[in-house]
């Protein structure tokens, strides 16, 4: 038995031949036939559909209109309604296409920023970084962090936040961190005790401020507290605010962790 998509006739083209010529699926041709949008004018003796030259011309127009985004109902109106405002319909579609292009260009720009943020971390010039974070800021820090943490979930979260931030947003982050540092120093001067309500509020505030970079669990915060005390760079920063501040803040974090059932000695980055 012959295949319906391969049957031939001197007076027309089969569904398979039209599908190959126009680059549309046989299923689409069958659907257009069923809804009366583009019916083949001929049939072979075996009952196979055959498309004439006029049928093919109509199909060409359908394919063009579909490619520019017209729906099948609109295509039918353009082809069959003698009162249809074809230029008007095409202008309206052109407007929609232009809007879609603009949205795609915005999406492309966003993707470029996301890629760059994953690779660089901060999307700021060296001059902008110095102005926001201060002259002591190391512009190579983000690249070093990328080398150390680039394969972690937290780096991906950080990059996603960084991709949407410009200088003003980063200034707000820097101001929040600076405000927290001042509050920490003042609390140490005031003799705030680890485990006290005021101390616990400071620990909670630290997590909230730090969330500008990535979400911070209590266990992760314990690990950061250790690093603030042990890492020379972090220790120098906090001890530069108040002598012994890094070790004191770690005690605040550990006391808060214990109050929530976490053993600081065994806490891990999770």
CSV table of C-alpha atoms in Angstrom, one decimal:
chain,number,residue,atom,x,y,z
A,1,UNK,CA,0.0,0.0,0.0
A,2,UNK,CA,1.4,3.5,-0.9
A,3,UNK,CA,2.2,6.0,1.8
A,4,UNK,CA,-0.1,9.0,1.9
A,5,UNK,CA,2.8,11.4,2.3
A,6,UNK,CA,4.6,10.0,-0.7
A,7,UNK,CA,1.8,9.5,-3.2
A,8,UNK,CA,2.2,11.6,-6.4
A,9,UNK,CA,0.0,12.9,-9.1
A,10,UNK,CA,0.8,15.0,-12.1
A,11,UNK,CA,-1.8,17.6,-11.2
A,12,UNK,CA,-0.6,18.5,-7.7
A,13,UNK,CA,1.7,18.0,-4.7
A,14,UNK,CA,1.1,15.5,-1.9
A,15,UNK,CA,1.1,16.5,1.8
A,16,UNK,CA,4.6,15.1,2.2
A,17,UNK,CA,5.9,17.1,-0.7
A,18,UNK,CA,4.3,20.3,0.5
A,19,UNK,CA,5.6,19.8,4.0
A,20,UNK,CA,9.1,19.4,2.7
A,21,UNK,CA,8.8,22.4,0.3
A,22,UNK,CA,7.4,24.8,2.9
A,23,UNK,CA,9.0,23.6,6.0
A,24,UNK,CA,5.8,22.9,7.9
A,25,UNK,CA,4.7,19.7,9.5
A,26,UNK,CA,2.3,17.3,8.0
A,27,UNK,CA,0.3,17.6,11.2
A,28,UNK,CA,0.0,21.4,10.7
A,29,UNK,CA,-1.2,20.8,7.1
A,30,UNK,CA,-3.8,18.3,8.3
A,31,UNK,CA,-5.0,20.8,10.9
A,32,UNK,CA,-5.3,23.6,8.5
A,33,UNK,CA,-7.3,21.3,6.2
A,34,UNK,CA,-9.6,20.3,9.1
A,35,UNK,CA,-10.4,23.9,10.1
A,36,UNK,CA,-10.9,25.0,6.5
A,37,UNK,CA,-7.9,27.4,6.4
A,38,UNK,CA,-6.0,25.6,3.6
A,39,UNK,CA,-7.7,22.7,2.0
A,40,UNK,CA,-6.2,20.8,-0.9
A,41,UNK,CA,-8.2,21.1,-4.0
A,42,UNK,CA,-7.6,17.7,-5.4
A,43,UNK,CA,-7.5,14.0,-4.4
A,44,UNK,CA,-5.9,11.1,-6.0
A,45,UNK,CA,-7.9,8.0,-7.0
A,46,UNK,CA,-6.7,6.5,-3.7
A,47,UNK,CA,-8.0,9.4,-1.7
A,48,UNK,CA,-4.7,11.2,-1.0
A,49,UNK,CA,-4.7,15.0,-0.7
A,50,UNK,CA,-3.1,17.0,-3.5
A,51,UNK,CA,-2.3,20.6,-3.5
A,52,UNK,CA,-2.5,22.7,-6.7
A,53,UNK,CA,-0.4,25.7,-7.5
A,54,UNK,CA,-3.1,28.0,-6.1
A,55,UNK,CA,-3.3,26.0,-3.0
A,56,UNK,CA,0.5,26.3,-2.6
A,57,UNK,CA,0.3,30.1,-3.1
A,58,UNK,CA,-2.2,30.3,-0.2
A,59,UNK,CA,0.0,28.1,2.0
A,60,UNK,CA,2.9,30.3,1.3
A,61,UNK,CA,1.0,33.3,2.5
A,62,UNK,CA,-0.2,31.4,5.6
A,63,UNK,CA,3.4,30.5,6.4
A,64,UNK,CA,4.5,34.1,6.1
A,65,UNK,CA,1.7,35.5,8.2
A,66,UNK,CA,2.3,32.8,10.8
A,67,UNK,CA,6.0,33.6,11.0
A,68,UNK,CA,5.3,37.2,11.7
A,69,UNK,CA,3.0,36.1,14.6
A,70,UNK,CA,-0.5,36.4,13.2
A,71,UNK,CA,-3.0,33.9,14.7
A,72,UNK,CA,-4.9,31.5,12.5
A,73,UNK,CA,-8.1,33.4,12.9
A,74,UNK,CA,-6.4,36.6,11.9
A,75,UNK,CA,-4.8,34.9,9.0
A,76,UNK,CA,-8.1,33.6,7.8
A,77,UNK,CA,-9.6,37.1,7.9
A,78,UNK,CA,-6.6,38.6,6.0
A,79,UNK,CA,-6.9,35.9,3.3
A,80,UNK,CA,-10.7,35.6,3.0
A,81,UNK,CA,-12.4,38.8,4.2
A,82,UNK,CA,-12.5,41.3,1.4
A,83,UNK,CA,-13.2,44.1,4.0
A,84,UNK,CA,-10.3,43.3,6.2
A,85,UNK,CA,-7.8,46.1,6.8
A,86,UNK,CA,-4.7,44.1,5.8
A,87,UNK,CA,-2.2,47.0,6.2
A,88,UNK,CA,-3.8,47.9,9.6
A,89,UNK,CA,-3.5,44.3,10.8
A,90,UNK,CA,0.2,44.1,9.6
A,91,UNK,CA,1.0,47.5,11.3
A,92,UNK,CA,-0.5,46.2,14.6
A,93,UNK,CA,1.5,43.0,14.3
A,94,UNK,CA,4.6,45.0,13.5
A,95,UNK,CA,4.1,47.0,16.7
A,96,UNK,CA,3.8,43.8,18.7
A,97,UNK,CA,6.9,42.4,17.1
A,98,UNK,CA,8.8,45.6,17.9
A,99,UNK,CA,7.7,45.3,21.6
A,100,UNK,CA,8.7,41.7,21.6
A,101,UNK,CA,12.1,42.6,20.2
A,102,UNK,CA,12.6,45.3,22.9
A,103,UNK,CA,11.7,42.8,25.6
A,104,UNK,CA,14.1,40.2,24.2
A,105,UNK,CA,16.9,42.9,24.0
A,106,UNK,CA,16.2,43.7,27.7
A,107,UNK,CA,16.3,39.9,28.5
A,108,UNK,CA,19.6,39.6,26.6
A,109,UNK,CA,21.1,42.5,28.5
A,110,UNK,CA,20.0,40.9,31.8
A,111,UNK,CA,21.6,37.6,30.8
A,112,UNK,CA,24.8,39.4,29.9
A,113,UNK,CA,24.8,41.0,33.4
A,114,UNK,CA,24.0,37.7,35.0
A,115,UNK,CA,26.9,36.0,33.2
A,116,UNK,CA,29.3,38.8,34.1
A,117,UNK,CA,28.2,38.8,37.7
A,118,UNK,CA,28.8,35.0,38.0
A,119,UNK,CA,32.3,35.6,36.5
A,120,UNK,CA,33.2,38.8,38.3
A,121,UNK,CA,31.0,39.2,41.3
A,122,UNK,CA,30.9,43.0,41.4
A,123,UNK,CA,29.8,44.9,38.3
A,124,UNK,CA,31.5,48.1,39.4
A,125,UNK,CA,34.5,49.9,38.2
A,126,UNK,CA,37.6,50.1,40.4
A,127,UNK,CA,36.8,53.8,41.0
A,128,UNK,CA,33.2,53.0,42.0
A,129,UNK,CA,34.3,50.3,44.4
A,130,UNK,CA,36.7,52.7,46.1
A,131,UNK,CA,34.1,55.4,46.4
A,132,UNK,CA,31.5,53.0,47.9
A,133,UNK,CA,33.6,50.6,50.0
A,134,UNK,CA,36.4,53.0,50.9
A,135,UNK,CA,40.1,53.3,50.0
A,136,UNK,CA,41.0,50.2,52.0
A,137,UNK,CA,38.9,48.1,49.7
A,138,UNK,CA,40.8,45.5,47.6
A,139,UNK,CA,39.4,45.5,44.0
A,140,UNK,CA,40.9,42.0,43.5
A,141,UNK,CA,38.8,40.7,46.4
A,142,UNK,CA,35.7,39.6,44.3
A,143,UNK,CA,38.0,37.8,41.8
A,144,UNK,CA,39.7,36.0,44.7
A,145,UNK,CA,36.3,35.1,46.2
A,146,UNK,CA,35.2,33.8,42.8
A,147,UNK,CA,38.2,31.5,42.7
A,148,UNK,CA,37.6,30.2,46.2
A,149,UNK,CA,33.8,30.0,46.2
A,150,UNK,CA,32.7,30.1,42.6
A,151,UNK,CA,31.3,26.6,42.6
A,152,UNK,CA,29.1,27.1,45.7
A,153,UNK,CA,25.4,27.8,46.0
A,154,UNK,CA,26.2,31.0,48.0
A,155,UNK,CA,28.3,32.4,45.1
A,156,UNK,CA,25.4,31.8,42.7
A,157,UNK,CA,23.0,33.5,45.1
A,158,UNK,CA,25.5,36.4,45.5
A,159,UNK,CA,25.9,36.7,41.7
A,160,UNK,CA,22.1,36.8,41.2
A,161,UNK,CA,21.8,39.7,43.6
A,162,UNK,CA,24.9,41.5,42.2
A,163,UNK,CA,23.5,41.3,38.6
A,164,UNK,CA,20.6,43.6,39.5
A,165,UNK,CA,22.7,46.1,41.5
A,166,UNK,CA,24.2,49.4,40.4
A,167,UNK,CA,26.3,51.9,42.4
A,168,UNK,CA,23.3,53.2,44.3
A,169,UNK,CA,22.2,49.7,45.5
A,170,UNK,CA,25.7,48.8,46.5
A,171,UNK,CA,26.0,52.1,48.4
A,172,UNK,CA,22.9,51.1,50.4
A,173,UNK,CA,24.5,47.7,51.2
A,174,UNK,CA,27.7,49.3,52.3
A,175,UNK,CA,25.8,51.9,54.4
A,176,UNK,CA,23.9,49.1,56.1
A,177,UNK,CA,27.1,47.1,56.9
A,178,UNK,CA,28.8,50.3,58.2
A,179,UNK,CA,25.8,51.0,60.4
A,180,UNK,CA,25.9,47.5,61.8
A,181,UNK,CA,29.6,47.8,62.5
A,182,UNK,CA,29.0,51.0,64.4
A,183,UNK,CA,26.2,49.4,66.4
A,184,UNK,CA,28.4,46.5,67.2
A,185,UNK,CA,31.2,48.7,68.5
A,186,UNK,CA,28.8,50.8,70.6
A,187,UNK,CA,27.2,47.6,72.1
A,188,UNK,CA,30.7,46.3,73.1
A,189,UNK,CA,31.4,49.7,74.7
A,190,UNK,CA,28.1,49.4,76.6
A,191,UNK,CA,29.0,46.0,78.0
A,192,UNK,CA,26.3,44.1,76.2
A,193,UNK,CA,26.5,40.5,77.4
A,194,UNK,CA,26.4,37.5,75.1
A,195,UNK,CA,23.0,35.8,75.2
A,196,UNK,CA,21.2,39.0,76.3
A,197,UNK,CA,18.2,40.2,74.3
A,198,UNK,CA,20.2,43.1,72.9
A,199,UNK,CA,23.0,40.8,71.9
A,200,UNK,CA,20.6,38.5,70.2
A,201,UNK,CA,19.0,41.4,68.3
A,202,UNK,CA,22.5,42.3,67.0
A,203,UNK,CA,23.1,38.7,65.9
A,204,UNK,CA,19.7,38.8,64.1
A,205,UNK,CA,20.5,42.2,62.5
A,206,UNK,CA,23.8,40.7,61.3
A,207,UNK,CA,22.0,38.0,59.4
A,208,UNK,CA,19.5,40.5,57.9
A,209,UNK,CA,22.3,42.8,56.7
A,210,UNK,CA,24.4,39.9,55.4
A,211,UNK,CA,21.4,38.6,53.4
A,212,UNK,CA,22.3,41.3,50.9
A,213,UNK,CA,25.0,38.9,49.8
A,214,UNK,CA,23.2,35.6,50.3
A,215,UNK,CA,20.8,34.0,52.9
A,216,UNK,CA,22.7,33.2,56.1
A,217,UNK,CA,21.5,30.4,58.4
A,218,UNK,CA,22.5,30.3,62.1
A,219,UNK,CA,24.9,27.5,61.5
A,220,UNK,CA,26.5,29.4,58.7
A,221,UNK,CA,26.7,32.5,60.9
A,222,UNK,CA,28.6,30.5,63.5
A,223,UNK,CA,31.1,29.5,60.8
A,224,UNK,CA,31.4,33.2,59.8
A,225,UNK,CA,32.0,34.1,63.5
A,226,UNK,CA,34.9,31.7,63.6
A,227,UNK,CA,36.3,33.2,60.4
A,228,UNK,CA,35.9,36.8,61.6
A,229,UNK,CA,38.1,35.9,64.6
A,230,UNK,CA,40.6,33.6,62.8
A,231,UNK,CA,41.1,35.2,59.4
A,232,UNK,CA,43.7,38.1,59.6
A,233,UNK,CA,41.8,40.3,57.1
A,234,UNK,CA,38.4,40.0,58.9
A,235,UNK,CA,40.0,40.2,62.3
A,236,UNK,CA,41.8,43.4,61.3
A,237,UNK,CA,38.6,44.9,60.1
A,238,UNK,CA,36.6,44.2,63.3
A,239,UNK,CA,39.5,44.8,65.7
A,240,UNK,CA,40.1,48.1,63.9
A,241,UNK,CA,36.6,49.2,65.0
A,242,UNK,CA,37.2,48.1,68.6
A,243,UNK,CA,40.1,46.0,70.0
A,244,UNK,CA,38.9,42.5,70.5
A,245,UNK,CA,35.6,43.1,68.6
A,246,UNK,CA,36.0,40.0,66.4
A,247,UNK,CA,36.3,37.6,69.4
A,248,UNK,CA,33.5,39.4,71.2
A,249,UNK,CA,31.1,39.2,68.3
A,250,UNK,CA,31.9,35.5,67.9
A,251,UNK,CA,30.8,35.0,71.5
A,252,UNK,CA,27.5,36.8,70.8
A,253,UNK,CA,26.9,34.5,67.8
A,254,UNK,CA,27.8,31.3,69.7
A,255,UNK,CA,25.4,32.2,72.6
A,256,UNK,CA,22.6,32.9,70.2
A,257,UNK,CA,23.2,29.6,68.4
A,258,UNK,CA,23.1,27.7,71.7
A,259,UNK,CA,19.8,29.3,72.5
A,260,UNK,CA,18.5,27.8,69.2
A,261,UNK,CA,19.8,24.3,69.9
A,262,UNK,CA,23.0,24.6,67.8
A,263,UNK,CA,26.4,23.5,69.2
A,264,UNK,CA,28.9,26.1,68.0
A,265,UNK,CA,31.7,23.6,68.3
A,266,UNK,CA,30.2,21.2,65.8
A,267,UNK,CA,28.3,23.7,63.6
A,268,UNK,CA,29.0,23.3,59.8
A,269,UNK,CA,28.3,25.4,56.8
A,270,UNK,CA,24.7,24.5,56.1
